[in-house]
Amino acid sequence: MRDRLCSKVGCSREAVATLTYDYGDQMAAIGPLGRFGDPHAHDLCASHTDRLSVPRGWVVVRHETLRA
């Protein structure tokens, strides 16, 4: 199995998180890398995950992995 790469143009780093948008609610949700690629989601590397910005008025929901 090949590792998934960041969806950002020109980035070749390994993806660590998955980003989805809900345009109706003006919300972006980012969480752990999904098990499978989704054509309606964006896989991001750690750098792009940390630097994520959204339009003014939007909400960002960050789902953290549960740790024991």
CSV table of N, CA and C in Angstrom, one decimal:
chain,number,residue,atom,x,y,z
A,1,MET,N,0.8,-1.2,0.0
A,1,MET,CA,0.0,0.0,0.0
A,1,MET,C,0.9,1.3,0.0
A,2,ARG,N,0.6,2.2,-0.8
A,2,ARG,CA,1.3,3.4,-1.0
A,2,ARG,C,0.8,4.5,0.0
A,3,ASP,N,1.6,5.2,0.7
A,3,ASP,CA,1.2,6.2,1.6
A,3,ASP,C,0.5,7.3,0.8
A,4,ARG,N,-0.5,8.0,1.4
A,4,ARG,CA,-1.2,9.0,0.7
A,4,ARG,C,-0.4,10.3,0.9
A,5,LEU,N,-0.5,11.1,-0.1
A,5,LEU,CA,0.3,12.4,-0.1
A,5,LEU,C,-0.7,13.6,0.1
A,6,CYS,N,-0.1,14.7,0.6
A,6,CYS,CA,-0.8,15.9,0.8
A,6,CYS,C,-1.5,16.3,-0.5
A,7,SER,N,-2.7,16.8,-0.4
A,7,SER,CA,-3.5,17.2,-1.5
A,7,SER,C,-3.1,18.6,-2.1
A,8,LYS,N,-2.4,19.4,-1.3
A,8,LYS,CA,-2.0,20.7,-1.8
A,8,LYS,C,-1.1,20.6,-3.0
A,9,VAL,N,-1.3,21.4,-4.0
A,9,VAL,CA,-0.5,21.4,-5.2
A,9,VAL,C,0.9,21.7,-4.9
A,10,GLY,N,1.8,20.9,-5.4
A,10,GLY,CA,3.2,21.0,-5.3
A,10,GLY,C,3.8,20.5,-4.0
A,11,CYS,N,3.0,19.9,-3.1
A,11,CYS,CA,3.4,19.3,-1.8
A,11,CYS,C,3.6,17.8,-2.0
A,12,SER,N,4.7,17.3,-1.6
A,12,SER,CA,4.9,15.8,-1.8
A,12,SER,C,5.1,15.1,-0.4
A,13,ARG,N,4.7,15.8,0.6
A,13,ARG,CA,4.8,15.2,2.0
A,13,ARG,C,3.6,14.2,2.2
A,14,GLU,N,3.9,13.3,3.2
A,14,GLU,CA,2.9,12.3,3.5
A,14,GLU,C,1.7,13.0,4.3
A,15,ALA,N,0.5,12.6,3.9
A,15,ALA,CA,-0.7,13.1,4.5
A,15,ALA,C,-0.9,12.6,5.9
A,16,VAL,N,-1.3,13.4,6.9
A,16,VAL,CA,-1.5,13.0,8.3
A,16,VAL,C,-3.0,13.3,8.7
A,17,ALA,N,-3.7,14.1,8.0
A,17,ALA,CA,-5.0,14.5,8.4
A,17,ALA,C,-5.9,14.6,7.2
A,18,THR,N,-7.3,14.6,7.5
A,18,THR,CA,-8.2,14.7,6.4
A,18,THR,C,-9.1,15.9,6.7
A,19,LEU,N,-9.3,16.8,5.7
A,19,LEU,CA,-10.1,18.0,5.8
A,19,LEU,C,-11.4,17.8,5.0
A,20,THR,N,-12.5,18.2,5.6
A,20,THR,CA,-13.8,18.3,4.8
A,20,THR,C,-14.4,19.6,5.1
A,21,TYR,N,-15.2,20.0,4.1
A,21,TYR,CA,-16.0,21.3,4.2
A,21,TYR,C,-17.5,21.0,4.3
A,22,ASP,N,-18.2,21.9,5.0
A,22,ASP,CA,-19.6,21.9,5.0
A,22,ASP,C,-20.0,23.4,4.6
A,23,TYR,N,-20.2,23.6,3.3
A,23,TYR,CA,-20.4,24.9,2.8
A,23,TYR,C,-21.6,25.6,3.4
A,24,GLY,N,-22.7,24.8,3.6
A,24,GLY,CA,-23.9,25.3,4.1
A,24,GLY,C,-23.8,25.9,5.5
A,25,ASP,N,-23.0,25.2,6.3
A,25,ASP,CA,-22.8,25.7,7.7
A,25,ASP,C,-21.6,26.5,7.9
A,26,GLN,N,-20.9,26.7,6.8
A,26,GLN,CA,-19.6,27.5,6.8
A,26,GLN,C,-18.6,26.9,7.9
A,27,MET,N,-18.4,25.6,7.7
A,27,MET,CA,-17.5,24.9,8.7
A,27,MET,C,-16.5,24.0,7.9
A,28,ALA,N,-15.3,24.0,8.5
A,28,ALA,CA,-14.3,23.1,8.0
A,28,ALA,C,-14.0,22.1,9.2
A,29,ALA,N,-13.9,20.8,8.9
A,29,ALA,CA,-13.6,19.8,9.9
A,29,ALA,C,-12.3,19.1,9.5
A,30,ILE,N,-11.4,19.1,10.5
A,30,ILE,CA,-10.1,18.4,10.2
A,30,ILE,C,-9.9,17.4,11.3
A,31,GLY,N,-9.5,16.2,10.9
A,31,GLY,CA,-9.2,15.2,11.9
A,31,GLY,C,-8.2,14.2,11.4
A,32,PRO,N,-8.0,13.1,12.1
A,32,PRO,CA,-7.0,12.1,11.7
A,32,PRO,C,-7.3,11.6,10.2
A,33,LEU,N,-6.2,11.2,9.6
A,33,LEU,CA,-6.3,10.7,8.2
A,33,LEU,C,-7.4,9.6,8.1
A,34,GLY,N,-8.3,9.8,7.2
A,34,GLY,CA,-9.3,8.8,7.0
A,34,GLY,C,-8.7,7.4,6.5
A,35,ARG,N,-9.4,6.4,6.8
A,35,ARG,CA,-8.9,5.0,6.4
A,35,ARG,C,-8.8,4.9,4.9
A,36,PHE,N,-9.7,5.6,4.1
A,36,PHE,CA,-9.7,5.5,2.7
A,36,PHE,C,-9.7,6.9,2.1
A,37,GLY,N,-9.2,7.0,0.9
A,37,GLY,CA,-9.3,8.3,0.2
A,37,GLY,C,-10.7,8.6,-0.2
A,38,ASP,N,-11.1,9.9,-0.1
A,38,ASP,CA,-12.5,10.3,-0.4
A,38,ASP,C,-12.4,11.4,-1.4
A,39,PRO,N,-13.0,11.3,-2.5
A,39,PRO,CA,-12.9,12.4,-3.5
A,39,PRO,C,-13.5,13.7,-3.1
A,40,HIS,N,-14.3,13.7,-2.0
A,40,HIS,CA,-14.9,14.9,-1.5
A,40,HIS,C,-14.1,15.5,-0.3
A,41,ALA,N,-13.0,14.9,0.0
A,41,ALA,CA,-12.1,15.4,1.2
A,41,ALA,C,-10.7,15.7,0.7
A,42,HIS,N,-10.0,16.3,1.5
A,42,HIS,CA,-8.6,16.7,1.2
A,42,HIS,C,-7.7,16.2,2.3
A,43,ASP,N,-6.7,15.4,1.8
A,43,ASP,CA,-5.7,14.9,2.7
A,43,ASP,C,-4.5,15.9,2.9
A,44,LEU,N,-4.1,16.2,4.1
A,44,LEU,CA,-3.1,17.3,4.3
A,44,LEU,C,-1.9,16.7,5.1
A,45,CYS,N,-0.8,17.3,4.9
A,45,CYS,CA,0.4,17.0,5.6
A,45,CYS,C,0.4,17.8,7.0
A,46,ALA,N,1.3,17.5,7.9
A,46,ALA,CA,1.3,18.2,9.2
A,46,ALA,C,1.4,19.7,9.0
A,47,SER,N,2.3,20.1,8.1
A,47,SER,CA,2.5,21.5,7.9
A,47,SER,C,1.3,22.2,7.4
A,48,HIS,N,0.6,21.7,6.4
A,48,HIS,CA,-0.6,22.3,5.9
A,48,HIS,C,-1.8,22.2,6.9
A,49,THR,N,-1.8,21.2,7.7
A,49,THR,CA,-2.8,21.0,8.8
A,49,THR,C,-2.7,22.2,9.8
A,50,ASP,N,-1.4,22.4,10.2
A,50,ASP,CA,-1.2,23.5,11.2
A,50,ASP,C,-1.5,24.9,10.7
A,51,ARG,N,-1.3,25.1,9.4
A,51,ARG,CA,-1.4,26.4,8.8
A,51,ARG,C,-2.8,26.6,8.2
A,52,LEU,N,-3.7,25.7,8.4
A,52,LEU,CA,-5.1,25.8,7.8
A,52,LEU,C,-5.7,27.1,8.1
A,53,SER,N,-6.3,27.8,7.1
A,53,SER,CA,-7.1,29.0,7.4
A,53,SER,C,-8.3,28.9,6.5
A,54,VAL,N,-9.4,29.5,7.0
A,54,VAL,CA,-10.7,29.4,6.4
A,54,VAL,C,-11.2,30.9,6.2
A,55,PRO,N,-12.2,31.0,5.4
A,55,PRO,CA,-12.8,32.4,5.2
A,55,PRO,C,-13.3,33.0,6.5
A,56,ARG,N,-13.3,34.3,6.6
A,56,ARG,CA,-13.9,35.0,7.8
A,56,ARG,C,-15.3,34.5,8.0
A,57,GLY,N,-15.6,34.3,9.2
A,57,GLY,CA,-17.0,33.8,9.6
A,57,GLY,C,-17.2,32.3,9.6
A,58,TRP,N,-16.2,31.6,9.1
A,58,TRP,CA,-16.2,30.1,9.1
A,58,TRP,C,-15.7,29.6,10.4
A,59,VAL,N,-16.1,28.4,10.8
A,59,VAL,CA,-15.7,27.7,12.0
A,59,VAL,C,-14.8,26.5,11.6
A,60,VAL,N,-13.7,26.3,12.4
A,60,VAL,CA,-12.9,25.2,12.2
A,60,VAL,C,-13.1,24.2,13.3
A,61,VAL,N,-13.4,23.0,13.1
A,61,VAL,CA,-13.6,22.0,14.1
A,61,VAL,C,-12.4,21.0,13.9
A,62,ARG,N,-11.6,20.9,15.0
A,62,ARG,CA,-10.5,20.0,14.9
A,62,ARG,C,-10.7,18.8,15.8
A,63,HIS,N,-10.8,17.6,15.2
A,63,HIS,CA,-11.0,16.4,15.9
A,63,HIS,C,-9.6,15.8,16.3
A,64,GLU,N,-9.4,15.6,17.5
A,64,GLU,CA,-8.1,15.0,18.0
A,64,GLU,C,-8.3,13.5,18.2
A,65,THR,N,-7.2,12.8,18.0
A,65,THR,CA,-7.2,11.4,18.2
A,65,THR,C,-7.2,11.1,19.7
A,66,LEU,N,-8.0,10.2,20.1
A,66,LEU,CA,-8.1,9.8,21.5
A,66,LEU,C,-6.8,9.1,21.9
A,67,ARG,N,-6.2,9.5,23.0
A,67,ARG,CA,-5.0,8.9,23.5
A,67,ARG,C,-5.2,8.2,24.8
A,68,ALA,N,-4.7,7.0,24.9
A,68,ALA,CA,-4.9,6.2,26.2
A,68,ALA,C,-3.8,6.6,27.2
